[in-house]
PDB file of C-alpha atoms in Angstrom:
ATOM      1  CA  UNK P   1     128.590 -32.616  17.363  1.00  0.00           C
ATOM      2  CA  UNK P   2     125.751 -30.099  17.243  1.00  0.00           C
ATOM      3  CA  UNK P   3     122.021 -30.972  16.739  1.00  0.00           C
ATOM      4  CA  UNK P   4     121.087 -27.499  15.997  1.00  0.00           C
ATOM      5  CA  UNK P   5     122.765 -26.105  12.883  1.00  0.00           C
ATOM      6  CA  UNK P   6     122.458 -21.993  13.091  1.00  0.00           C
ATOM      7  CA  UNK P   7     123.191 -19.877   9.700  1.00  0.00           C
ATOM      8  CA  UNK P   8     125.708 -17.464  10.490  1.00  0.00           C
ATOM      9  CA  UNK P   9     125.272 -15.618   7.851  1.00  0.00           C
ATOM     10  CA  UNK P  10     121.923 -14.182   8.823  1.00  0.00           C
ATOM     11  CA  UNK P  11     122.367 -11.473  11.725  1.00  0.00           C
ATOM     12  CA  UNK P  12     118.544 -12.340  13.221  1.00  0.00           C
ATOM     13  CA  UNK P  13     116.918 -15.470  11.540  1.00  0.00           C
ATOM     14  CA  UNK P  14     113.937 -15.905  13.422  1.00  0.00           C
ATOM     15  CA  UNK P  15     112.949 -12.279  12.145  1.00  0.00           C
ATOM     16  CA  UNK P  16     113.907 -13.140   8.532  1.00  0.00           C
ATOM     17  CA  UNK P  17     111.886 -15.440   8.988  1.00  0.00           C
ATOM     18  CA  UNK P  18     108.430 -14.109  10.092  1.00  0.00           C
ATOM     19  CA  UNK P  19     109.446 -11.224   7.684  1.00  0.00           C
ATOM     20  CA  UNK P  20     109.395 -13.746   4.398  1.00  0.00           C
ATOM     21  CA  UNK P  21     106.522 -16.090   5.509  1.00  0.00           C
ATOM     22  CA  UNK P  22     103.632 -16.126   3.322  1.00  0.00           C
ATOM     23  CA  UNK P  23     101.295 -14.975   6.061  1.00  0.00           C
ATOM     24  CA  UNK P  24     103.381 -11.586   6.214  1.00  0.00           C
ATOM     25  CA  UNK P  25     100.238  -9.085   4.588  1.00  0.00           C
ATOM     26  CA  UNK P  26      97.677 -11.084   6.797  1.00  0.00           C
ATOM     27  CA  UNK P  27      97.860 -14.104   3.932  1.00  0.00           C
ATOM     28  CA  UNK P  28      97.485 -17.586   4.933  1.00  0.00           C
ATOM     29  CA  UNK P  29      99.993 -19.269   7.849  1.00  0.00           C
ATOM     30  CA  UNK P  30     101.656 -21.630   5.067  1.00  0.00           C
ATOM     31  CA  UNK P  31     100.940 -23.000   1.975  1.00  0.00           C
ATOM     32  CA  UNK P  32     100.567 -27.291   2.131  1.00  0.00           C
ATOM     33  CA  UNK P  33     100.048 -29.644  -0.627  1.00  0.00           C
ATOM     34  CA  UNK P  34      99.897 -33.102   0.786  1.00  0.00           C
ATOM     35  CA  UNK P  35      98.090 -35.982  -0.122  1.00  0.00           C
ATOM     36  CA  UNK P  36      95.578 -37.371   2.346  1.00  0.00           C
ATOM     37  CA  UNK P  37      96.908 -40.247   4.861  1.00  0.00           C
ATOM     38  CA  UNK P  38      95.696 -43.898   4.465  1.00  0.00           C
ATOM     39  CA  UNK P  39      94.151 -46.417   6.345  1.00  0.00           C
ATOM     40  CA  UNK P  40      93.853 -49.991   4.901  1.00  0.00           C
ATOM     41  CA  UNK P  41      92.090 -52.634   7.463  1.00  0.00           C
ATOM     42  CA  UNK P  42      91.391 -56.302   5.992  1.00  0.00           C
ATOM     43  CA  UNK P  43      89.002 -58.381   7.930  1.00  0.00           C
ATOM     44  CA  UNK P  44      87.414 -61.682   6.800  1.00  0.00           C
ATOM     45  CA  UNK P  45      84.771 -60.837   4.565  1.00  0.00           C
ATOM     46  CA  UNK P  46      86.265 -57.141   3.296  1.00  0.00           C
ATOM     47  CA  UNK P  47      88.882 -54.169   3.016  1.00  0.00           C
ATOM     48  CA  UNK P  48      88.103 -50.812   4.021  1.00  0.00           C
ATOM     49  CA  UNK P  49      89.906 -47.993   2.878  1.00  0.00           C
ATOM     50  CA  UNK P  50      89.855 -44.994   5.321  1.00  0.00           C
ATOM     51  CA  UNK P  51      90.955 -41.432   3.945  1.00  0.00           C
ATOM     52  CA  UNK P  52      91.689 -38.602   6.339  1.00  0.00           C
ATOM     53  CA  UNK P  53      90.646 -35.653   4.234  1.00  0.00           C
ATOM     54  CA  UNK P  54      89.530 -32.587   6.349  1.00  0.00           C
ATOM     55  CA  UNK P  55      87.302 -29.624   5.186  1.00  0.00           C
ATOM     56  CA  UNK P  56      86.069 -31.183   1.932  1.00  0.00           C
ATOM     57  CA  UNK P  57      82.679 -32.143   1.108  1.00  0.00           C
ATOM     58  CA  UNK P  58      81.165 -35.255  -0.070  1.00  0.00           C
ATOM     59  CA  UNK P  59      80.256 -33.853  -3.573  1.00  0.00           C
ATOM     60  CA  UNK P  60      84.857 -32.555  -3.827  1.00  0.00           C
ATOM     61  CA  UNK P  61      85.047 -36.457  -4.379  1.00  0.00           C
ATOM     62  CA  UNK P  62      85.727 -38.457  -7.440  1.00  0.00           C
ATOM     63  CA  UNK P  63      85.973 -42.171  -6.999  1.00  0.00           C
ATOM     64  CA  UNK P  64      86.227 -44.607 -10.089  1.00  0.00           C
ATOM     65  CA  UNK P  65      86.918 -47.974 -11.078  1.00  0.00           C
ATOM     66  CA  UNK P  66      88.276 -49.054 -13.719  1.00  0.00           C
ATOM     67  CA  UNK P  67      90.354 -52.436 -14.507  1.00  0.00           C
ATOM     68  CA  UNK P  68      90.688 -53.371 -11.248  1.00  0.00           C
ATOM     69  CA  UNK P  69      92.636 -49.914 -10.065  1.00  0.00           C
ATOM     70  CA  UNK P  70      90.438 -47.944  -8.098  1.00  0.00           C
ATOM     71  CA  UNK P  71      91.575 -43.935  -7.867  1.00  0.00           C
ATOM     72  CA  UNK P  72      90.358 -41.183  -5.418  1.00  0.00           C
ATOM     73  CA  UNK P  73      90.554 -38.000  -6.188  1.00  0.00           C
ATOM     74  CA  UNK P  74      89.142 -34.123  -5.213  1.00  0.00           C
ATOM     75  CA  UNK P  75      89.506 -30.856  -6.518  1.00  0.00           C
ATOM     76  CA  UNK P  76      88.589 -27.872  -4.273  1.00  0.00           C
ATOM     77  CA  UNK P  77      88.548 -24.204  -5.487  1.00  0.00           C
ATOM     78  CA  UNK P  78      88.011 -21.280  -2.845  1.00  0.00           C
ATOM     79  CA  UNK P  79      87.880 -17.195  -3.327  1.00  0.00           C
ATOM     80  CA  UNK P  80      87.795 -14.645  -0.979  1.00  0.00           C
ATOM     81  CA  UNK P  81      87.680 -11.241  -1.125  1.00  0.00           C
ATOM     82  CA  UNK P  82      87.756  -8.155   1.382  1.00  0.00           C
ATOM     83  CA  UNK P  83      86.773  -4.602   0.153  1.00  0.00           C
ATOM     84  CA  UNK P  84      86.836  -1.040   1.538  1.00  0.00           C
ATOM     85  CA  UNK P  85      84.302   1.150   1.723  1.00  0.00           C
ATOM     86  CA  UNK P  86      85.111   2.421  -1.309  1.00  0.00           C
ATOM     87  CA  UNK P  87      84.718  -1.098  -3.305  1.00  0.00           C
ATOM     88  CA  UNK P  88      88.718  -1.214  -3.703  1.00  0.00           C
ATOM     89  CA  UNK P  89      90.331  -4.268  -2.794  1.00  0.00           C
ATOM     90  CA  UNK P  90      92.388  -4.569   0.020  1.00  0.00           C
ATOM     91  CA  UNK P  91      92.791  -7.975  -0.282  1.00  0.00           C
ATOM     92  CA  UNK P  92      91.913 -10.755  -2.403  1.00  0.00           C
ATOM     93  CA  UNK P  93      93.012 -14.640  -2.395  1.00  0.00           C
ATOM     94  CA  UNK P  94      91.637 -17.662  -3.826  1.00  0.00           C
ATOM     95  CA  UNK P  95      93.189 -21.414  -3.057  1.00  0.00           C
ATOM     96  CA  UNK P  96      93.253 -24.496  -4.975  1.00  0.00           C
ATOM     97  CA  UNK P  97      93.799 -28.006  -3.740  1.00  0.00           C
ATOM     98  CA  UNK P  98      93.506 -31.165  -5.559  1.00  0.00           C
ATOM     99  CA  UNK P  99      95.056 -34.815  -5.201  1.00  0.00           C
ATOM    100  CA  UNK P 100      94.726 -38.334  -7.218  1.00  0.00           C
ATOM    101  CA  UNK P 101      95.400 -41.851  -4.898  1.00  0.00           C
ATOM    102  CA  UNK P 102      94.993 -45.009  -6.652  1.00  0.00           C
ATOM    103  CA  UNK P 103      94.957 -48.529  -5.319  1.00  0.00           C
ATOM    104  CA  UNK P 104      95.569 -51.512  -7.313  1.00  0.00           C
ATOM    105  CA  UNK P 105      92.824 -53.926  -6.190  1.00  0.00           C
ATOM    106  CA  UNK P 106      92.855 -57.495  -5.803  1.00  0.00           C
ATOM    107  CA  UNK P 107      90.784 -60.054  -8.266  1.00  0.00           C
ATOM    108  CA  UNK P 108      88.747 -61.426  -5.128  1.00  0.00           C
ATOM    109  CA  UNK P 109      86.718 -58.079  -4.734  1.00  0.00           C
ATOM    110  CA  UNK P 110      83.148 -58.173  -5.576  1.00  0.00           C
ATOM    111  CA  UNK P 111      83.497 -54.682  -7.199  1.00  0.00           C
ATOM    112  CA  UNK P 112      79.463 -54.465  -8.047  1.00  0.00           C
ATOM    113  CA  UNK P 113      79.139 -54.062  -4.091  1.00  0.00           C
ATOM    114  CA  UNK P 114      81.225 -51.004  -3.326  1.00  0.00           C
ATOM    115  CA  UNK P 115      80.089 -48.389  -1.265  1.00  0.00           C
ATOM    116  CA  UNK P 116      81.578 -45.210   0.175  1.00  0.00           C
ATOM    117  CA  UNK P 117      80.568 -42.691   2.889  1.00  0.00           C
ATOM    118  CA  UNK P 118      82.193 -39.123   4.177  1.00  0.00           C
ATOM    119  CA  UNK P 119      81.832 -38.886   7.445  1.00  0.00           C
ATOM    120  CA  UNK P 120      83.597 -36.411  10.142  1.00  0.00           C
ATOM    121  CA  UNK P 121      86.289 -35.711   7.800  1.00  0.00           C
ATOM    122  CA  UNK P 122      87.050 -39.488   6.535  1.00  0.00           C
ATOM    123  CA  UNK P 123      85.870 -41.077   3.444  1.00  0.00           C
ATOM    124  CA  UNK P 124      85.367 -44.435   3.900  1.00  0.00           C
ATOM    125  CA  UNK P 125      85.005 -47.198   0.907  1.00  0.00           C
ATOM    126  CA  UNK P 126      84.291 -50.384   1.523  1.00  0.00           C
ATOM    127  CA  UNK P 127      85.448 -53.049  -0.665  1.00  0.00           C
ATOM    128  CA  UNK P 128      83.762 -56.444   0.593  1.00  0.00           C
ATOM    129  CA  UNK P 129      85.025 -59.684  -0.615  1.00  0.00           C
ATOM    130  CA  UNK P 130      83.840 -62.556  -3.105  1.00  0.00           C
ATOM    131  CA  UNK P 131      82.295 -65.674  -1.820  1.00  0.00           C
ATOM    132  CA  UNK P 132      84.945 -67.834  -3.352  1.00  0.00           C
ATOM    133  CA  UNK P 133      87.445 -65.924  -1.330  1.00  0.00           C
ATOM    134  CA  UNK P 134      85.981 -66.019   2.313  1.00  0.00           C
ATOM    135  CA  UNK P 135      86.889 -68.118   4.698  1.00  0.00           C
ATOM    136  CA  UNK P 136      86.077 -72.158   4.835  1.00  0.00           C
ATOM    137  CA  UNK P 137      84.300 -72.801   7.603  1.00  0.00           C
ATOM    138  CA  UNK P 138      85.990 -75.837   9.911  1.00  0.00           C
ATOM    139  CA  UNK P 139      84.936 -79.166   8.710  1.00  0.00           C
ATOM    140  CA  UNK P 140      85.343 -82.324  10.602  1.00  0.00           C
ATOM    141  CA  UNK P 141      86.052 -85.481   9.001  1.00  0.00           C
ATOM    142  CA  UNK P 142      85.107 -88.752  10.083  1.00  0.00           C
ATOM    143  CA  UNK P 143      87.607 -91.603  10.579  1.00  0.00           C
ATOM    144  CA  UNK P 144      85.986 -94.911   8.440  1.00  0.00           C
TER     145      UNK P 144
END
């Protein structure tokens, strides 16, 4: 049993392949429309949703509550142009990247007291907790 599967049909892959890239006129390396990774921590008193979401700007997000679902989303438009001396173009792209996340969030959040913060390429929202749902603390109870 092989772990490498080869095409025999094609005489040199690897050059059909650099050939038919998208980055063959000097273009972009490859084209990627994923949706940010996730981090969900719970701790006693609140959740914290982390989002990994590189090269975006605090003003590319939308966050919004409503009914208890809380969504996350960005759109990002880009252009760029390169010209001769002659003002012809000899190249021209422009990108466009969006996603939508939405979390379903539990009844015990105080949602009046959520805050969020980009920082170093993560948005962070914090999503603290109602009274009535932290914690106890210990109580002793005396024997009569």
């Amino acid at each position: 049993m092989n772990l490498v599967k080869t095409n025999p049909k094609l005489f040199f892959p690897s050059v059909m392949d650099d050939f038919f890239k998208p980055d063959f006129m000097g273009g972009v390396q490859s084209f990627s429309n994923t949706i940010p990774a996730v981090n969900i921590k719970e701790t006693e008193t609140d959740f914290t949703i982390e989002l990994a979401s590189p090269g975006l700007d605090k003003e590319d997000f939308n966050i919004e509550l409503n009914e208890n679902v809380l969504t996350i989303s960005s759109e990002k438009k880009s252009n760029s142009e390169s010209k001769n001396e002659n003002g012809k173009y000899t190249r021209k792209e422009f990108s466009f990247s969006s996603f939508k996340r939405a979390f379903t969030l539990p009844e015990t959040i105080k949602e009046e007291d959520i805050k969020a913060n980009y920082e170093n390429g993560v948005l962070h929202v914090s999503l603290p907790k109602r009274e009535e749902a932290l914690p106890k603390p210990k109580r002793f109870i005396e024997i009569g």
